[in-house]
Short mmCIF file of C-alpha atoms in Angstrom, two decimals:
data_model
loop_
_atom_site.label_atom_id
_atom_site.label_comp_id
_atom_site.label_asym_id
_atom_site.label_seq_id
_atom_site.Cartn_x
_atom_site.Cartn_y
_atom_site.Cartn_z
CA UNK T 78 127.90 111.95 178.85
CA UNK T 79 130.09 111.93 181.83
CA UNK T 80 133.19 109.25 181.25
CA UNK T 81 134.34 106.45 183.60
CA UNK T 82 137.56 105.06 184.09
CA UNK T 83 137.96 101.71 185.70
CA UNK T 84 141.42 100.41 187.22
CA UNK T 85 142.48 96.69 187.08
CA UNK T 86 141.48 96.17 190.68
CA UNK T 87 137.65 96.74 190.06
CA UNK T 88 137.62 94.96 186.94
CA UNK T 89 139.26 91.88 188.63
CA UNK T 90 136.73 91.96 191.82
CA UNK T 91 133.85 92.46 189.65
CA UNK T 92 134.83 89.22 187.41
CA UNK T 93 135.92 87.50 190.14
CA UNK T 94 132.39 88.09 191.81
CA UNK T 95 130.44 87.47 188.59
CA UNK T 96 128.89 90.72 188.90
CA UNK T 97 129.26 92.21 185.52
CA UNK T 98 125.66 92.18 184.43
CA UNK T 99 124.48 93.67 187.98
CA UNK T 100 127.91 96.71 187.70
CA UNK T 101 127.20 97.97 183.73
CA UNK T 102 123.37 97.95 184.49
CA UNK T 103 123.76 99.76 187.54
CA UNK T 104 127.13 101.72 187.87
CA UNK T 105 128.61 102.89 184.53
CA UNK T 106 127.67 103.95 180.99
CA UNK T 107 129.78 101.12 179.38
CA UNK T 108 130.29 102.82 175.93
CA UNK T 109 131.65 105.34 178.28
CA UNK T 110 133.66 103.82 180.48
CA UNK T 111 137.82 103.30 179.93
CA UNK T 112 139.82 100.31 181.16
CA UNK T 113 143.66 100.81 180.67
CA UNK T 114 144.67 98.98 177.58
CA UNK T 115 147.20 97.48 179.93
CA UNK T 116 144.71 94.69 181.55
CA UNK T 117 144.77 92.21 179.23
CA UNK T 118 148.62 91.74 179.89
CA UNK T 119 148.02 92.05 183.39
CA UNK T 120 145.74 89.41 183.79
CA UNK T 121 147.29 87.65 180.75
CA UNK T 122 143.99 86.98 178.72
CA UNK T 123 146.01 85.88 176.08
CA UNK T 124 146.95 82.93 177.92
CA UNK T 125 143.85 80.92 179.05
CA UNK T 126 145.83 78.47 181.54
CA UNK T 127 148.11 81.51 183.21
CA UNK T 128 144.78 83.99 182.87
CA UNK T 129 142.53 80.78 185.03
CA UNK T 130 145.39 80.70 186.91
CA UNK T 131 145.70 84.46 188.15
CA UNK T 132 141.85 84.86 188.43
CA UNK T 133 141.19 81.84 189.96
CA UNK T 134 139.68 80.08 187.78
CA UNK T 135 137.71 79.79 184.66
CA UNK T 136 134.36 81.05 185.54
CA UNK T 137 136.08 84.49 186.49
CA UNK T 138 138.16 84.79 183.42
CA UNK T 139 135.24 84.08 181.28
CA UNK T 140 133.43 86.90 183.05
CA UNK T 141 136.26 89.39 182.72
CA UNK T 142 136.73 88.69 178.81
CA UNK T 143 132.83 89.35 178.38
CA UNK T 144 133.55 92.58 180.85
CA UNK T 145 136.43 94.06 178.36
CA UNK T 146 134.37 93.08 175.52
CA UNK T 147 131.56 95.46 177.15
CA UNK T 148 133.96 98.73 177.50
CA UNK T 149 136.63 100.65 175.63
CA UNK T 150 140.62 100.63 175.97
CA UNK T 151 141.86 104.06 177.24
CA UNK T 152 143.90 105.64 174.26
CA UNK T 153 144.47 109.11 175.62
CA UNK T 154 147.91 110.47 176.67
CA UNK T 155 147.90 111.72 180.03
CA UNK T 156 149.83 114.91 180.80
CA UNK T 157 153.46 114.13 181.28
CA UNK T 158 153.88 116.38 184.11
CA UNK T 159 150.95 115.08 185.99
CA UNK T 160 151.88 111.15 185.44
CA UNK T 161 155.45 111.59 186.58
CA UNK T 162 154.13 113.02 190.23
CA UNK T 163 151.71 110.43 190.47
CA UNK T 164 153.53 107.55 189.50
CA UNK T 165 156.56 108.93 192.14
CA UNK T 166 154.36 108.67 194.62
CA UNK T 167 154.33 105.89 197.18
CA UNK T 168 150.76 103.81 196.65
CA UNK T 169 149.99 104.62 193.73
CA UNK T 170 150.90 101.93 191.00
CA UNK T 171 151.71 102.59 187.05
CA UNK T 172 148.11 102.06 186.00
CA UNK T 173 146.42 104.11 188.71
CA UNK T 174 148.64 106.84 187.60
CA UNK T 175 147.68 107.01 184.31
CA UNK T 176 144.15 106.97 185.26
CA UNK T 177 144.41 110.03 187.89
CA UNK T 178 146.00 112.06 185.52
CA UNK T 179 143.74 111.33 182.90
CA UNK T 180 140.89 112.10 185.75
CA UNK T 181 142.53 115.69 186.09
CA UNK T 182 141.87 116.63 182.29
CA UNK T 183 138.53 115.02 182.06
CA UNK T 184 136.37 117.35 184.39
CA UNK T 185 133.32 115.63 184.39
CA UNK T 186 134.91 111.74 184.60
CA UNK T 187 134.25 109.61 187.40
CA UNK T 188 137.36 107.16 188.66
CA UNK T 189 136.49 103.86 190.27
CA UNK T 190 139.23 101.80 192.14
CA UNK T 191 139.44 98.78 194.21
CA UNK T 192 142.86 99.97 195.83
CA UNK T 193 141.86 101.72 199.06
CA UNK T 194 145.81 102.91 199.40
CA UNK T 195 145.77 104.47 196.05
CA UNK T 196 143.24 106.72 197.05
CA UNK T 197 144.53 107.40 200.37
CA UNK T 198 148.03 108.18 198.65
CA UNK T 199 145.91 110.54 195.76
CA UNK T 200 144.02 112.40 198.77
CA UNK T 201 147.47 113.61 200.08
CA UNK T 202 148.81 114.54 196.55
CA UNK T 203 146.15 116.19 195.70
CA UNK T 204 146.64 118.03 198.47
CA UNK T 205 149.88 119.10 198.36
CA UNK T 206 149.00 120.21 194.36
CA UNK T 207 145.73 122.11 194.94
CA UNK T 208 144.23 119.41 192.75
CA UNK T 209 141.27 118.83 195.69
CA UNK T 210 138.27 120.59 194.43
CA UNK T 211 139.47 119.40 190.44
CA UNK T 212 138.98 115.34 192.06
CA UNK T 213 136.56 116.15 194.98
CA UNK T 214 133.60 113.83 194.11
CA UNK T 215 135.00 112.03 191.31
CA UNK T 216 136.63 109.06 192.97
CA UNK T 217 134.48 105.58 194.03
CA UNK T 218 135.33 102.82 195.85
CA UNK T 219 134.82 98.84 195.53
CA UNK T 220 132.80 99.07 198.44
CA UNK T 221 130.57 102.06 196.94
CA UNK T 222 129.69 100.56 194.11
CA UNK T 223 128.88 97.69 195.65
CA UNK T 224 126.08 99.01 197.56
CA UNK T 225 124.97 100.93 194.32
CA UNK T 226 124.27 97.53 193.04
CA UNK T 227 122.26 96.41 195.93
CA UNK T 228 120.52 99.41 195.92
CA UNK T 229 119.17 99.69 192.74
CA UNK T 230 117.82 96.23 191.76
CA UNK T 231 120.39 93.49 192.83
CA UNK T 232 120.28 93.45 196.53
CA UNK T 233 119.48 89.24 196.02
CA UNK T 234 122.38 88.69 192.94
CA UNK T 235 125.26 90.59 194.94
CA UNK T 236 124.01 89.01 198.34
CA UNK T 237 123.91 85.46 196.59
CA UNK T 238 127.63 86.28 194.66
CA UNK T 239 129.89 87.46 197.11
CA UNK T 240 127.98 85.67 200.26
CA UNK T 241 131.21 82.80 201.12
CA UNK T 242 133.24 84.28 198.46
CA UNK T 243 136.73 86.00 199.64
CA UNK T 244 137.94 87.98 196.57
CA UNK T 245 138.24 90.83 198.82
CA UNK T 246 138.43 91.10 202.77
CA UNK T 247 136.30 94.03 202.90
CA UNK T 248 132.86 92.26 201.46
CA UNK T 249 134.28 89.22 202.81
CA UNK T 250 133.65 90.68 206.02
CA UNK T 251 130.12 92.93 205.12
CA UNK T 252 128.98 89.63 203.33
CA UNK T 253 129.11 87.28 206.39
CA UNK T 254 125.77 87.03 206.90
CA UNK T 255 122.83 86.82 204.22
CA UNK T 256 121.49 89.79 205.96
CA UNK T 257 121.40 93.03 203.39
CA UNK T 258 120.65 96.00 205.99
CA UNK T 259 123.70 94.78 207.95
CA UNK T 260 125.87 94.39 204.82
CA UNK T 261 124.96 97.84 203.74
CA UNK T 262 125.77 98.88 207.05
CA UNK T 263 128.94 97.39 206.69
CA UNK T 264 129.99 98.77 203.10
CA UNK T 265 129.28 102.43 204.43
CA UNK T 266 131.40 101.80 207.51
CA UNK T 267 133.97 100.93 205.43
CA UNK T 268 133.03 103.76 202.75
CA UNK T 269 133.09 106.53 205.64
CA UNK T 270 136.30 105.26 206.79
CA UNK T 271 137.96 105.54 203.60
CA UNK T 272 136.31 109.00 202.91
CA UNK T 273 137.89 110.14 206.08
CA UNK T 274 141.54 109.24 205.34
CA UNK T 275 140.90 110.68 201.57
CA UNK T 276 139.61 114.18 203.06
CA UNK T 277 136.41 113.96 201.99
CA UNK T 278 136.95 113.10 198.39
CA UNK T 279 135.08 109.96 197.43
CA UNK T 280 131.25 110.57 195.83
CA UNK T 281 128.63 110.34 197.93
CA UNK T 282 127.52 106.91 199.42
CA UNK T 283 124.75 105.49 197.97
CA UNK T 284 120.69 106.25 199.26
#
C-alpha cells in the first residue's frame, strides 16, 4: 500500500471547501495517508474560537476535525541531513520540509501540497541533489486533485462547493462558471503550468 503525505495547505483547502468525503473517497487511502502532527497547533484545534477564527468559520473547522480524525499523525524522523537542506531553502516552509524528506525515504509515497512555491522551490533542489528521478511522479497539486475528484464521481459536489467560494485563487478562478469541461480545462492549465516550472515532476493529470 503506497503511503500519502498531506501538508497543512491541502488539509486547510479541502476543509475549507467541505470536500472531505469527495478527497478520501477519491484521492487517498486514508489509513495510509500522514498529516504532520504539527496541524492541530497550526490551525489551533484546541481552541474552537481562534481555530473558527483562522478557518473561517465553523463549518470548516468542523470539517477539518472530522478530516484528522480520518488519517494518521506522521511519527517518523526524517533524515537530518535531508531536512536541514530543505528547510534552508527559500519556499519551502518547516512542515513541507519534513514531508519532502520523509518523501525521499519512502519510495513508493505520494506528496500532496497546496503550496505551488514549495514545489517550484523542491523542483530546483532536487535538482541540484540528483534527487529528480527519487521524486519524479510523486508530487500532486491542489489543483490535481481537484480534478481527480470531478473525475471520478463528484463532478456536481466539487462544482456546487467551491462554485463562489474563494479559499484559493486558483479554483476561484477555474470555478467561475458552473461549467465542468471549462473548469477542468482550467485546473490542467494551471496543472501544466506548474509541471513546467517543477521540470516535469508532478504525477500525471488526471483522464
Amino acid at each position: 500500500m503506497s503511503p500519502f503525505l498531506l501538508d497543512n495547505d491541502v488539509v486547510r483547502k479541502v476543509s475549507q471547501y467541505s470536500l472531505v468525503n469527495e478527497f478520501l473517497n477519491t484521492c487517498v487511502d486514508p489509513k495510509a495517508t500522514f498529516i504532520l502532527p504539527t496541524l492541530k497547533y497550526v490551525f489551533r484545534l484546541k481552541d474552537r474560537d481562534e481555530a473558527r477564527r483562522i478557518l473561517g468559520g465553523e463549518a470548516p473547522l468542523q470539517a477539518m476535525e472530522w478530516f484528522v480524525s480520518s488519517l494518521q499523525e506522521l511519527r517518523d524522523n526524517p533524515p537530518v541531513e535531508t531536512l536541514a537542506l530543505f528547510q534552508d531553502a527559500d519556499g519551502i516552509d518547516v512542515g513541507e520540509a519534513v514531508l519532502f524528506s520523509i518523501a525521499t525515504t519512502w519510495d513508493s509515497s505520494l506528496t500532496i501540497t497546496g503550496d505551488k512555491r514549495a514545489l517550484v522551490a523542491l523542483a530546483d533542489l532536487s535538482h541540484q541533489l540528483g534527487l529528480i528521478e527519487k521524486l519524479s511522479g510523486r508530487l500532486k497539486c491542489l489543483e490535481q486533485v481537484v480534478a481527480e475528484m470531478m473525475l471520478n464521481g463528484f463532478e456536481t459536489q466539487v462544482i456546487d462547493k467551491v462554485h463562489g467560494w474563494r479559499w484559493d485563487r486558483a479554483l476561484g478562478i477555474c470555478f467561475n462558471s458552473r461549467g465542468a469541461s471549462d473548469a477542468l480545462e482550467c485546473l490542467s492549465s494551471y496543472y501544466k503550468d506548474l509541471d513546467r516550472s517543477c521540470r516535469g515532476m508532478l504525477a500525471p493529470f488526471p483522464r
